[in-house]
XYZ file of N, CA, C and O in Angstrom:
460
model
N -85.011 57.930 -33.847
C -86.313 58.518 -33.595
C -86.165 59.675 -32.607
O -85.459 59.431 -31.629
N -86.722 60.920 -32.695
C -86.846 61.986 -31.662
C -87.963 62.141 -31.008
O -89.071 61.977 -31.518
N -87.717 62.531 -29.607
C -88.877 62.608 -29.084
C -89.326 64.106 -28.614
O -89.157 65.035 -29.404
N -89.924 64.350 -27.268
C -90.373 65.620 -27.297
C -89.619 65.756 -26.518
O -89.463 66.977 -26.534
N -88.525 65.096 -25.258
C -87.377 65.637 -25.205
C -86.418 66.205 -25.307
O -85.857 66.880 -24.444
N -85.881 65.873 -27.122
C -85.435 66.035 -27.924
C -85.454 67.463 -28.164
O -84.575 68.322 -28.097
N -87.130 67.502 -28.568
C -87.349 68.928 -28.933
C -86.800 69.688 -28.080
O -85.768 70.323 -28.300
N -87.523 69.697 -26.883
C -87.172 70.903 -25.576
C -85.631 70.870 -25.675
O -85.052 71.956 -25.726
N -84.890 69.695 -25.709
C -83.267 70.171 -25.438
C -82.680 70.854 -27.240
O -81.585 71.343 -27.520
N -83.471 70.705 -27.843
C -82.559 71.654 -28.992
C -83.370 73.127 -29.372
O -82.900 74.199 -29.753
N -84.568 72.776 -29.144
C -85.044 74.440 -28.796
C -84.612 75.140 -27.978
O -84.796 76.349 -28.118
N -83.838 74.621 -26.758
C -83.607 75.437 -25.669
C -81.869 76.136 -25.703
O -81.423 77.163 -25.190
N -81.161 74.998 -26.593
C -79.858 75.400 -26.188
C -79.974 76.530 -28.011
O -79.056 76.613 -28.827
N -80.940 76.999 -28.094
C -80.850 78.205 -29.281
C -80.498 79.586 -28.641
O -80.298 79.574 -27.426
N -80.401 80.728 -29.278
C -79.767 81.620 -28.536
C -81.112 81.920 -27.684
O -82.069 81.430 -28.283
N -81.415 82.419 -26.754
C -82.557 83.676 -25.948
C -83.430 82.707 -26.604
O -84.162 83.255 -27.427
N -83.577 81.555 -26.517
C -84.840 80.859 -26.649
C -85.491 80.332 -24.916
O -85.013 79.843 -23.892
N -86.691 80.748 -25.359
C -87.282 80.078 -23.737
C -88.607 79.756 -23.850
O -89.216 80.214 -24.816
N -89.279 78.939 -22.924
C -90.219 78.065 -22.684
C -91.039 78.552 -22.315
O -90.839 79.345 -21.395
N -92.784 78.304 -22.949
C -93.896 78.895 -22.007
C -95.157 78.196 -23.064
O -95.135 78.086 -24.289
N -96.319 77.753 -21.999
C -97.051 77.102 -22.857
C -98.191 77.675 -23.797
O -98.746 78.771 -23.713
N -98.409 76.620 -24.748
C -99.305 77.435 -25.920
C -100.726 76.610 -26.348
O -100.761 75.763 -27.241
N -101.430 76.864 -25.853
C -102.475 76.413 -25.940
C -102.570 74.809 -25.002
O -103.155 73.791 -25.371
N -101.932 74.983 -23.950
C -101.779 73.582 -23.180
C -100.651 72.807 -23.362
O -100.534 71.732 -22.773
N -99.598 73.340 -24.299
C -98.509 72.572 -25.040
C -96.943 73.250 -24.792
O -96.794 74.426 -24.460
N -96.120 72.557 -24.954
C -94.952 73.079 -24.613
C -94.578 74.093 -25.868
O -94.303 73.409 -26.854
N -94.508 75.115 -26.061
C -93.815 76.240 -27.033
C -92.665 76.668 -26.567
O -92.408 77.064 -25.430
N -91.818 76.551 -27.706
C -90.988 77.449 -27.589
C -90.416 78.388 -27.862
O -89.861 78.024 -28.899
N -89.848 80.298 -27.542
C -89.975 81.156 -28.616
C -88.910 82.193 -28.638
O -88.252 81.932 -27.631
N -88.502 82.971 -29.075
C -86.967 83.476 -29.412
C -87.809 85.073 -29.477
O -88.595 85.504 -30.320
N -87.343 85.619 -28.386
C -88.166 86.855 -27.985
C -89.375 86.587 -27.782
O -89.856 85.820 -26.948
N -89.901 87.249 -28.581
C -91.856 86.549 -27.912
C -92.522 86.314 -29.131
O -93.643 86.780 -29.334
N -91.642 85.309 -30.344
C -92.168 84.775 -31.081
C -92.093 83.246 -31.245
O -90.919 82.903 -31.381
N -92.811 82.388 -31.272
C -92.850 81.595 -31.187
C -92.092 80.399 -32.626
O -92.271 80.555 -33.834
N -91.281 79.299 -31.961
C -90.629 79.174 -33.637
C -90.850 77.496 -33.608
O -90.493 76.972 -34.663
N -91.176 76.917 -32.977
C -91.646 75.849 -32.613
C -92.618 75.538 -31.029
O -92.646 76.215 -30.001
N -93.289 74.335 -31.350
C -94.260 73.674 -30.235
C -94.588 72.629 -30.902
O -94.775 72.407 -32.099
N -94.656 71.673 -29.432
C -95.041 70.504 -29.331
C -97.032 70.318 -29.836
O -97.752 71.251 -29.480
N -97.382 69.692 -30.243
C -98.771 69.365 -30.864
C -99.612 68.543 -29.266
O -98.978 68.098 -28.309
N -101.090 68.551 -29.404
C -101.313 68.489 -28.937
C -101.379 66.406 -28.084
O -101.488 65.891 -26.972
N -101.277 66.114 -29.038
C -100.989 64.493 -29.041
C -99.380 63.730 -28.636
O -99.039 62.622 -28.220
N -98.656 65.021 -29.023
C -97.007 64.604 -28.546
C -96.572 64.247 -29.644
O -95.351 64.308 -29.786
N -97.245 63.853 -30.567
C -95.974 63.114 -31.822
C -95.862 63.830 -32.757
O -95.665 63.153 -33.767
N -95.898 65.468 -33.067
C -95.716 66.393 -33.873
C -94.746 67.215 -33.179
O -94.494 67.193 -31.975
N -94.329 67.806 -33.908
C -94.117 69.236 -33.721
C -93.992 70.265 -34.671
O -93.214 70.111 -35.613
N -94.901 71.679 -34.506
C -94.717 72.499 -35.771
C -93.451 73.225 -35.677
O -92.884 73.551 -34.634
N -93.025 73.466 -37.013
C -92.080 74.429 -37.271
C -92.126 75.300 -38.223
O -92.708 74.927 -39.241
N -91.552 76.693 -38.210
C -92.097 77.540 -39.389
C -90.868 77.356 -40.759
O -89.677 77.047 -40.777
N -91.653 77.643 -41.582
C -90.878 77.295 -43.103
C -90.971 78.570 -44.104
O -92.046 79.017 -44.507
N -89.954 78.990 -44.381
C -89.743 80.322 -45.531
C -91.049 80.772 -46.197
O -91.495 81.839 -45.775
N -91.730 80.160 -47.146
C -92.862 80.143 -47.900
C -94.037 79.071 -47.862
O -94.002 77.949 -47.355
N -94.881 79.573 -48.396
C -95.727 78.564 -48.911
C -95.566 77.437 -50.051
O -96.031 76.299 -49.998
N -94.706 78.076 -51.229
C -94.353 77.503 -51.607
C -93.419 76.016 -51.678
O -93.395 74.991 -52.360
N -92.561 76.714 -50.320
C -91.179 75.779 -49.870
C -92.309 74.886 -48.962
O -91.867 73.790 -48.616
N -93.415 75.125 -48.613
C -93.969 74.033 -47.362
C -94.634 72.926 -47.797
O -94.685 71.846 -47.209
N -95.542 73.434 -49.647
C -95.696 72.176 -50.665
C -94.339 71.543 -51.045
O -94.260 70.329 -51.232
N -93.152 72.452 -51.173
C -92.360 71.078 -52.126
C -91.960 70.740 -50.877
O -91.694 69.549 -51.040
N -91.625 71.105 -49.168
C -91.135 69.995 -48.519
C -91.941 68.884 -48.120
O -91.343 67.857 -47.796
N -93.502 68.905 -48.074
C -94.815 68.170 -47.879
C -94.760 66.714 -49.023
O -95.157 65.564 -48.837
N -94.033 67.409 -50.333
C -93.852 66.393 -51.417
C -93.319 65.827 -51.078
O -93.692 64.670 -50.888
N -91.577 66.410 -50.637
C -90.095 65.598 -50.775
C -90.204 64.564 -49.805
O -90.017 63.417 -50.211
N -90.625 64.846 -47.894
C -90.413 64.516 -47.237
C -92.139 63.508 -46.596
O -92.007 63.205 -45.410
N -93.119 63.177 -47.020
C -94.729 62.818 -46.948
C -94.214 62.018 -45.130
O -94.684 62.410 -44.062
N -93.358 61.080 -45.262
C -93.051 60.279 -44.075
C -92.617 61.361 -43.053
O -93.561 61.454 -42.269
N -91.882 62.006 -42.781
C -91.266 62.804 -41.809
C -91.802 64.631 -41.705
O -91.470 65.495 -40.894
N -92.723 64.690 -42.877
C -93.510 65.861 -42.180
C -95.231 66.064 -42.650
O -95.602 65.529 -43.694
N -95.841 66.558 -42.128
C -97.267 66.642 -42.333
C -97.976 68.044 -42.168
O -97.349 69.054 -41.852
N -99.216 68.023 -42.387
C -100.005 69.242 -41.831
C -101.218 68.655 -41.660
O -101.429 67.475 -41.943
N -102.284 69.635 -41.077
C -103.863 69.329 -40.903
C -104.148 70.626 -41.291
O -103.312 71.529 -41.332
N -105.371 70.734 -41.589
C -106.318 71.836 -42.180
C -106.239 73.014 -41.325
O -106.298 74.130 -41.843
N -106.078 72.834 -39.722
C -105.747 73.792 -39.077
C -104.700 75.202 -39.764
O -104.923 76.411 -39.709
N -103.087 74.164 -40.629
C -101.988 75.106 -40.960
C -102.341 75.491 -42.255
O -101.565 76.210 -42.884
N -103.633 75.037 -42.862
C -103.148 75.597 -44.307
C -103.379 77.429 -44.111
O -103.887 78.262 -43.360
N -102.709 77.308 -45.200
C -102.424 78.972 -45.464
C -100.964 79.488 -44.383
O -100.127 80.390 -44.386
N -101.304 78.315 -43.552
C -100.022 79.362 -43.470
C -98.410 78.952 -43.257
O -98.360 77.728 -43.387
N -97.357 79.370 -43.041
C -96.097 78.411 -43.261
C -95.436 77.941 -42.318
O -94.282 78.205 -41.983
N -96.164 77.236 -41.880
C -95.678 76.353 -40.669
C -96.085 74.678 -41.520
O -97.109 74.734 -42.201
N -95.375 73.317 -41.500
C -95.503 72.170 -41.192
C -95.173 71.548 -39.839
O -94.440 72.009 -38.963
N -96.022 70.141 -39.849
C -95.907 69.183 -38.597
C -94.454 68.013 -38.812
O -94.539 67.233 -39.761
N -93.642 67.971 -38.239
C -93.002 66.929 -37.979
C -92.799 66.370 -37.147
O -92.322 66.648 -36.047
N -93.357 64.966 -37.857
C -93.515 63.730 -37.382
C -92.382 62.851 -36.424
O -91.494 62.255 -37.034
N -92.413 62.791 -35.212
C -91.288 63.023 -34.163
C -90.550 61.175 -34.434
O -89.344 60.936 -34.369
N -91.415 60.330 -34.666
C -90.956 59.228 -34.923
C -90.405 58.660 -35.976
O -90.203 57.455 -36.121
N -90.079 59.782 -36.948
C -89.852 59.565 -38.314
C -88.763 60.384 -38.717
O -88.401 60.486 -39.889
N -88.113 61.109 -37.522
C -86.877 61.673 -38.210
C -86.268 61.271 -36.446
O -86.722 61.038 -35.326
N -84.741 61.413 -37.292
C -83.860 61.220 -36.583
C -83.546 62.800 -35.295
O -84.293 63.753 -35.512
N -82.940 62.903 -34.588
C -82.393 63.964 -33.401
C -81.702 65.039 -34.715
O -81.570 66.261 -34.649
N -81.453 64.417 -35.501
C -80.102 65.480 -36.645
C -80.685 66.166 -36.959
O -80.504 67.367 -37.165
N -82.076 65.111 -37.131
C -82.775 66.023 -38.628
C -83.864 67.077 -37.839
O -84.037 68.025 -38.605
N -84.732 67.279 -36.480
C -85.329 67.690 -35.807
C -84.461 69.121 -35.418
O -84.867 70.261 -35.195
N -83.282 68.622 -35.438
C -82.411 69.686 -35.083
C -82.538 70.734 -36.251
O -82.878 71.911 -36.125
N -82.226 70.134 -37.316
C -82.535 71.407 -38.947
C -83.635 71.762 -38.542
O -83.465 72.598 -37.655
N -84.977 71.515 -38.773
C -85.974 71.661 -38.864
C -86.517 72.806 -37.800
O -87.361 73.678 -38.008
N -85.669 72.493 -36.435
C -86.026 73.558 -35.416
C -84.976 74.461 -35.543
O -85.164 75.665 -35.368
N -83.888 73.999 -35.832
C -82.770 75.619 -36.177
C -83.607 76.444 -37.145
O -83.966 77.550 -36.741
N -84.027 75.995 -38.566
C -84.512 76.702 -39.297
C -85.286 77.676 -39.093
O -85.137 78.820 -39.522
N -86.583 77.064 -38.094
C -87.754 77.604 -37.754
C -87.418 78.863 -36.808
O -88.021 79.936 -36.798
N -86.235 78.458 -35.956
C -85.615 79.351 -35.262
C -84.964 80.789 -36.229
O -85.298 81.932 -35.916
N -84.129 80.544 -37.264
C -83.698 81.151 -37.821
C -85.224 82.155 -38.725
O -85.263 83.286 -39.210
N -85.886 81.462 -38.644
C -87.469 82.430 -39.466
C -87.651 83.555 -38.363
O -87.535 84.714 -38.762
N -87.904 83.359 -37.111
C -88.134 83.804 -36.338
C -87.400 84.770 -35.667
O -87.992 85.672 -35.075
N -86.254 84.706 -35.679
C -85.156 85.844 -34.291
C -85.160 86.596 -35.311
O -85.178 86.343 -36.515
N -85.138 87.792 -34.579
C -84.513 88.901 -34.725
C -83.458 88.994 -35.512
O -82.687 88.037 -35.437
N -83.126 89.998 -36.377
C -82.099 90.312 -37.464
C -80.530 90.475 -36.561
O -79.454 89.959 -36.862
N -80.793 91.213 -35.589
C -79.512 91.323 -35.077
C -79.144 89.891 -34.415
O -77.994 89.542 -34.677
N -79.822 89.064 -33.677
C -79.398 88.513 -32.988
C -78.954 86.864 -33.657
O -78.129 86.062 -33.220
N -79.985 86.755 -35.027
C -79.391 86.011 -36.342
C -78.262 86.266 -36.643
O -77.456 85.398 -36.979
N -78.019 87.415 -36.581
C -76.303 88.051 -37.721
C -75.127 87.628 -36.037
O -74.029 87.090 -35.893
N -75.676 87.956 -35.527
C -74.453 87.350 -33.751
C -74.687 85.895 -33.785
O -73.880 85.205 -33.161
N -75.571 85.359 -34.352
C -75.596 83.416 -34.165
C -74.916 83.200 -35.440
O -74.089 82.336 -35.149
N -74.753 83.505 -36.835
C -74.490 83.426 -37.553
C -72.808 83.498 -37.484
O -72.032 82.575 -37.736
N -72.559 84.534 -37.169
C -71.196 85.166 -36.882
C -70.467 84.186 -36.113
O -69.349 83.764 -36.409
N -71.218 83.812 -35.018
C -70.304 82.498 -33.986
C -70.619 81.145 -34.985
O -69.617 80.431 -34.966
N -71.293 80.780 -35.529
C -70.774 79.576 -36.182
C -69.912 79.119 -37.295
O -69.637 78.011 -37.756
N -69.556 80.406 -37.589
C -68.314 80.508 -38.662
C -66.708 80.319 -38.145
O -65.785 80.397 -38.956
């Protein structure tokens, strides 16, 4: 199970990711975009997702480990459900969101070091 611990320590060790709050909530954002935050209850967290498309079929694949409210429709962010995925899987989910978000150059230098 992950918690919001969790979150903050794998949002943080991303490249030029840093902390500042968003609407009362812990955000976190890679220049001054935001690529995850904690929900307002603690047991979410949003993350952004490629398409709209990709945010119905992951809403299908995954119903237990991610969600939305009427707040996200339209747009491509889902909620995951912090008690329902493991530290591994929180970790994809916020790399990804991370990877939507940075900057082109500084993607192609994170990219480059994990090879």
């Amino acid at each position: 199970m992950a918690t919001a611990e969790h979150l903050r320590d794998i949002a943080l060790s991303l490249p030029e990711a840093t902390e500042k709050p968003m609407h009362g909530t812990p955000a976190f954002y890679v220049k001054t975009k935001f690529f995850t935050k904690l929900s307002h209850d603690g047991r979410t967290a949003v993350v952004h997702v490629d398409s709209l498309e990709e945010k119905e079929a992951l809403l299908a694949a995954e119903p237990a480990q991610l969600t939305t409210t009427p707040h996200y429709d339209g747009y491509r962010m889902v909620l995951v459900v912090l008690a329902k995925v493991t530290k591994a899987e929180l970790r994809e989910y916020v790399t990804e969101s991370w990877r939507l978000r940075a900057p082109k150059k500084l993607l192609a230098a994170f990219d480059a070091q994990e090879q």
